[in-house]
Short mmCIF file of C-alpha atoms in Angstrom, two decimals:
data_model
loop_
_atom_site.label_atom_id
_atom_site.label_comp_id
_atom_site.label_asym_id
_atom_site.label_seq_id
_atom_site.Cartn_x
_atom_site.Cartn_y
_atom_site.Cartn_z
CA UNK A 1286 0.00 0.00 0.00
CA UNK A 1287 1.03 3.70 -0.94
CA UNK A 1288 2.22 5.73 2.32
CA UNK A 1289 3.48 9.65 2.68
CA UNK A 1290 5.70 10.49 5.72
CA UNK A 1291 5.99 13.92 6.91
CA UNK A 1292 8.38 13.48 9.69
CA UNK A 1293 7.95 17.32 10.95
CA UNK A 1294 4.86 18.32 12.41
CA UNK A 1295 5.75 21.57 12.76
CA UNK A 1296 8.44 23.91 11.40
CA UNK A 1297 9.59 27.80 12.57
CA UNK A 1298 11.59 29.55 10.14
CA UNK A 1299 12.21 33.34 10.16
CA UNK A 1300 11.13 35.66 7.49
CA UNK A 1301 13.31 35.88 4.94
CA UNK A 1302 15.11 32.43 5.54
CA UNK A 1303 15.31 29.39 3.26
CA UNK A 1304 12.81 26.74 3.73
CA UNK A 1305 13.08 22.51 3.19
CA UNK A 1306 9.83 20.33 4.05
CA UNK A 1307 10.68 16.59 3.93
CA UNK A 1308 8.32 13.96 2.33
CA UNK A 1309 9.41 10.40 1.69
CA UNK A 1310 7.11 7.98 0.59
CA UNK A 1311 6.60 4.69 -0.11
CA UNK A 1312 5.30 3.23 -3.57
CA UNK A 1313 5.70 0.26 -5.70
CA UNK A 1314 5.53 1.78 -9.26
CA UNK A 1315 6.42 5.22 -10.97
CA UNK A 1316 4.99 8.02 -7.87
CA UNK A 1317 2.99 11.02 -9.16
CA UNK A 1318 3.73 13.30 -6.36
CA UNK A 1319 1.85 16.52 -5.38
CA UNK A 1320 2.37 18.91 -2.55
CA UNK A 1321 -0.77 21.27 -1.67
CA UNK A 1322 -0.87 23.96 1.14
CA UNK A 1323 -3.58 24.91 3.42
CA UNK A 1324 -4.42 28.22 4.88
CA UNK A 1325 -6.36 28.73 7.99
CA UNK A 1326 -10.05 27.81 6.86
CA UNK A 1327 -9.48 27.15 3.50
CA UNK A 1328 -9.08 23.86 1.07
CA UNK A 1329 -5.99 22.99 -0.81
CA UNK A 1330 -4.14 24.30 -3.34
CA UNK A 1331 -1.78 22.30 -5.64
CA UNK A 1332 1.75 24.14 -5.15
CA UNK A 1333 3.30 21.84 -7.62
CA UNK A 1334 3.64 18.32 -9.16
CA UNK A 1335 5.84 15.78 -10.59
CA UNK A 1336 4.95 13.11 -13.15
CA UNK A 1337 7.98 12.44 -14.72
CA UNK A 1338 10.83 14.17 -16.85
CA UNK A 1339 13.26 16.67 -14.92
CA UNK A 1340 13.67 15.77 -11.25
CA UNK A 1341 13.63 19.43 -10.13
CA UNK A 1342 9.88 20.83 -10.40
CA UNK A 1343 8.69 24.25 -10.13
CA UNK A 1344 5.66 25.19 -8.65
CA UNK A 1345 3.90 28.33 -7.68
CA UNK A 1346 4.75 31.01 -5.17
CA UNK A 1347 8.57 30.37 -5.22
CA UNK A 1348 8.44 27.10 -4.04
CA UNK A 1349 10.19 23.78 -5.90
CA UNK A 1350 11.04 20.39 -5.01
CA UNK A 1351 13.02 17.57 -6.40
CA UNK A 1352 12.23 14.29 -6.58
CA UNK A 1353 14.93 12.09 -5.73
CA UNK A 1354 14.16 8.29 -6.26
CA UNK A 1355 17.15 6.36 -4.71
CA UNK A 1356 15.71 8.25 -1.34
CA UNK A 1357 11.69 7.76 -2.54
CA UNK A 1358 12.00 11.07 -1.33
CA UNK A 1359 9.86 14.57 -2.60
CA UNK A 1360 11.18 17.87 -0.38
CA UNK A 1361 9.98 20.97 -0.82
CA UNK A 1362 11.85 24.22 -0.69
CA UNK A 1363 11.30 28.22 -1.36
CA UNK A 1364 14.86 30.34 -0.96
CA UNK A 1365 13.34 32.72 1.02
CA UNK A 1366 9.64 32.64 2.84
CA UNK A 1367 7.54 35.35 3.55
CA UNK A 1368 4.89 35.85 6.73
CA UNK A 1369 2.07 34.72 4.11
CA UNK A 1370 3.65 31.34 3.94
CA UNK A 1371 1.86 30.41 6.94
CA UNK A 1372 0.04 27.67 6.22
CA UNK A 1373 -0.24 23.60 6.50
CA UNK A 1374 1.50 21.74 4.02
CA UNK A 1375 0.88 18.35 2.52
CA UNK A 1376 2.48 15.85 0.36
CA UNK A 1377 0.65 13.28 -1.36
CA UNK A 1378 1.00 10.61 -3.80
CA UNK A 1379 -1.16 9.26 -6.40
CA UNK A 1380 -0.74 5.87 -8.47
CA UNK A 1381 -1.42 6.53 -12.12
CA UNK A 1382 -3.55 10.03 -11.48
CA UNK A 1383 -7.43 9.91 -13.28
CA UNK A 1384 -9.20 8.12 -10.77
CA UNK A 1385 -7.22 6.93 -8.39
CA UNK A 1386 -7.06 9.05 -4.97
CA UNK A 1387 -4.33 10.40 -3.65
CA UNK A 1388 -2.86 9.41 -0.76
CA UNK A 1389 -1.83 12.47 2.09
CA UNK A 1390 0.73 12.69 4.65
CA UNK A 1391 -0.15 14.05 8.33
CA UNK A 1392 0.82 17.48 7.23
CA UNK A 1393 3.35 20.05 8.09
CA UNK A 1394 2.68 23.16 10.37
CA UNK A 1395 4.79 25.98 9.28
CA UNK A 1396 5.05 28.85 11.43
CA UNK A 1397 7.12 32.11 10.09
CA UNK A 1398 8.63 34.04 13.02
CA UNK A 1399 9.50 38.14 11.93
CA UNK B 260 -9.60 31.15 -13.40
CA UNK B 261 -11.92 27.81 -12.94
CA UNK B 262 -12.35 26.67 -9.28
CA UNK B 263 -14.40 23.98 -7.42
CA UNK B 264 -17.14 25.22 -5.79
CA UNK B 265 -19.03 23.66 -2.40
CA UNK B 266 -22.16 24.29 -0.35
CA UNK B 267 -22.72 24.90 2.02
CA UNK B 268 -19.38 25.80 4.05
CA UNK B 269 -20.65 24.34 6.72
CA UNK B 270 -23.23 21.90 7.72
CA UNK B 271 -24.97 21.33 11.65
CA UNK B 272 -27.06 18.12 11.44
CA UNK B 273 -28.34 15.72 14.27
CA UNK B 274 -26.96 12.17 14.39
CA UNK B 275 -28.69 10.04 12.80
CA UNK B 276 -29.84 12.61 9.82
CA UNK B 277 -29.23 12.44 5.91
CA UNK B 278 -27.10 15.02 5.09
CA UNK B 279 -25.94 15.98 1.36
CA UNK B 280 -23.00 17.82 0.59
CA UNK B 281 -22.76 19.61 -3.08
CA UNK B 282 -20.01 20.27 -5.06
CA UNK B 283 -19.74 21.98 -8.63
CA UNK B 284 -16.87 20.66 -10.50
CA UNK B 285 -14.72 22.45 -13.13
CA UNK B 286 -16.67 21.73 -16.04
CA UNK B 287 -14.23 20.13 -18.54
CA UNK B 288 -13.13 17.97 -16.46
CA UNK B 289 -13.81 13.86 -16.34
CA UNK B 290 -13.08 12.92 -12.89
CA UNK B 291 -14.45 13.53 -9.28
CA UNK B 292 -13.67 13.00 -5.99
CA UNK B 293 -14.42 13.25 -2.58
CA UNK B 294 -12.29 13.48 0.70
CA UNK B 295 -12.72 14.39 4.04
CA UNK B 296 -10.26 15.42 7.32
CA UNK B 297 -11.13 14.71 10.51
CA UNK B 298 -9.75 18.13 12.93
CA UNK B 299 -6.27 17.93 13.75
CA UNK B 300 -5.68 14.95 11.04
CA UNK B 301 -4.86 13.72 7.61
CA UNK B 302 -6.69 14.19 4.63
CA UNK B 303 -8.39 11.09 3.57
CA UNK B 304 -9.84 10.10 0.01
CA UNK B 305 -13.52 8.32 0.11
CA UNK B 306 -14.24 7.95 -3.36
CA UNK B 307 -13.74 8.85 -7.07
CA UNK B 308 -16.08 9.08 -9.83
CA UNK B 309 -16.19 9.14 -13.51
CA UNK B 310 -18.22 8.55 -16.13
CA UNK B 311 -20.88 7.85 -14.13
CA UNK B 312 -20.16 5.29 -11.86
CA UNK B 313 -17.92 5.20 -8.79
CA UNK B 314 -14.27 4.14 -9.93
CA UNK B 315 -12.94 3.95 -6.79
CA UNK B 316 -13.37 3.86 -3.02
CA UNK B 317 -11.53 3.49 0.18
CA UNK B 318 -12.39 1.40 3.25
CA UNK B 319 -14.10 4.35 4.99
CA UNK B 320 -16.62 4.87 2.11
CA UNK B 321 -19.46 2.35 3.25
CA UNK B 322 -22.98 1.65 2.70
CA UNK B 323 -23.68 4.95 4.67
CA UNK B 324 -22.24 6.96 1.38
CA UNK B 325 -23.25 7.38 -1.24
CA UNK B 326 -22.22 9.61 -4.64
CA UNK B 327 -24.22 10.95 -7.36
CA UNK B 328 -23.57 13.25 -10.54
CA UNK B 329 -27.45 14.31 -10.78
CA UNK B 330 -26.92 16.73 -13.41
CA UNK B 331 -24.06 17.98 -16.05
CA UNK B 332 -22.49 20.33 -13.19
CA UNK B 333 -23.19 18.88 -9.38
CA UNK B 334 -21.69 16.39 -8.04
CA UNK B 335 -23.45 15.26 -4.95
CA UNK B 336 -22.08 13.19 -1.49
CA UNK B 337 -24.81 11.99 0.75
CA UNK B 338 -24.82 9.95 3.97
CA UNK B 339 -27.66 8.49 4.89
CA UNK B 340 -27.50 8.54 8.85
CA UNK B 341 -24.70 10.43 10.45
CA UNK B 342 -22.80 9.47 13.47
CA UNK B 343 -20.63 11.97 15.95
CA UNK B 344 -17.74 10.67 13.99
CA UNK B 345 -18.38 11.51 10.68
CA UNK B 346 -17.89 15.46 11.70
CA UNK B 347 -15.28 16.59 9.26
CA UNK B 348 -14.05 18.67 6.75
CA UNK B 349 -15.30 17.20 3.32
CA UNK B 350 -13.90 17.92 0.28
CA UNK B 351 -14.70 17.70 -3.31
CA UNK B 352 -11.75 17.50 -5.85
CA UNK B 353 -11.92 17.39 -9.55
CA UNK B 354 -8.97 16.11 -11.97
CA UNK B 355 -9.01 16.64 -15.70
CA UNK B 356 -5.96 14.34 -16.46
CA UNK B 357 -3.38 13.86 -13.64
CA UNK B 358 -4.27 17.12 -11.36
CA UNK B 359 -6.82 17.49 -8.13
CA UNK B 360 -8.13 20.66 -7.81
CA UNK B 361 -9.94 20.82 -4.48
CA UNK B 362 -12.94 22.76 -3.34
CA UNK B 363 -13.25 25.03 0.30
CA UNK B 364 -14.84 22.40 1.72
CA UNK B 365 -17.73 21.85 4.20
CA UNK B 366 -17.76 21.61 7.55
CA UNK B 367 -20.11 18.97 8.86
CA UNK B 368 -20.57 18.97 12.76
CA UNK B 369 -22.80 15.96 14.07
CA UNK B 370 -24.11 16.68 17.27
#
């Protein structure tokens, strides 16, 4: 069965610092691999995806993340955050995208301190 | 730009009530789902849809659920007799090809 592990549950960074979220996951074929965030109240947006080709994806707002097989790994970065970062962050992994669902991790809380 | 829409945003029933929670898809696309989060926890997929007919479902998704596309734009979850536990977020997602777009979800408190 497909699994997502988020090991951090929550993250502080300070404004203007770099950012890594870890996501490793565990999947028998080819991963399609999505991270979405989640503001306060609200549902979740796709930040970015990777299906296949070019191991380093970029996504929307500044962030990216590369997929690195040998580690069945899928981090997400952004250089620099900004307070409006905020937000709950999820990985998840789907097997062959259309109909199948995806499959979430527990989330990571990301505080930004000024 | 074309977003997934929900009603209502949230949803007070008594246990043991039918409930239905409505969704409006973006409209080209093929392939519909719903999810739900419990507070404080993961998101969890219940059940896709497409072409008419349910193409997938998890273990939670029992005979309480059910899905329907009534028309050519809602796309409808129903349970048929809530329980305290089923007070979540629920979701509605909707994939042309390989991407979920979700909707704001609804709240549904059982009480």
């Amino acid at each position: 069965a497909q699994s997502v592990t988020q090991p951090d549950i929550h993250i502080t960074v300070s404004e203007g610092a770099s950012l890594e979220l870890r996501c490793n996951y565990s999947y028998g074929a080819t991963p399609y691999l999505f991270w979405y965030v989640q503001s306060p109240g609200q549902g979740l947006q796709l930040l970015l995806k990777y299906f296949s080709g070019d191991t380093l994806v970029q996504g929307i707002k500044g962030f990216e993340a590369e997929f690195k097989r040998s580690q069945s790994s899928f981090n997400l970065r952004k250089p620099s955050v900004h307070w409006s970062d905020a937000a709950e962050y999820f990985c998840a992994v789907g097997a062959r995208g259309g109909a199948d669902g995806l499959t979430f991790g527990k989330g990571t809380h990301l505080i930004i301190q000024p | 730009e074309p977003e997934v829409t929900q009603t209502p945003s949230h949803q007070v029933t008594q246990m043991g009530q039918e409930v239905i929670l409505r969704c409006v898809p973006i409209s080209n696309h093929l392939y519909f789902y719903w999810y739900r989060q419990i507070l404080g926890q993961k998101v969890e997929f219940l059940v896709s849809f497409y072409n008419n007919e349910i193409s997938e479902k998890s273990e939670i998704f029992d005979d309480q659920f059910s899905v329907e596309r009534p028309d050519g734009s809602n796309f409808t979850l129903k349970i048929r007799s809530t329980k305290l536990e089923d007070s979540a977020m629920y979701f509605c997602a909707s994939s042309g090809t390989w991407e979920q777009y979700f909707g704001p979800g609804t709240r549904l408190t059982v009480t």
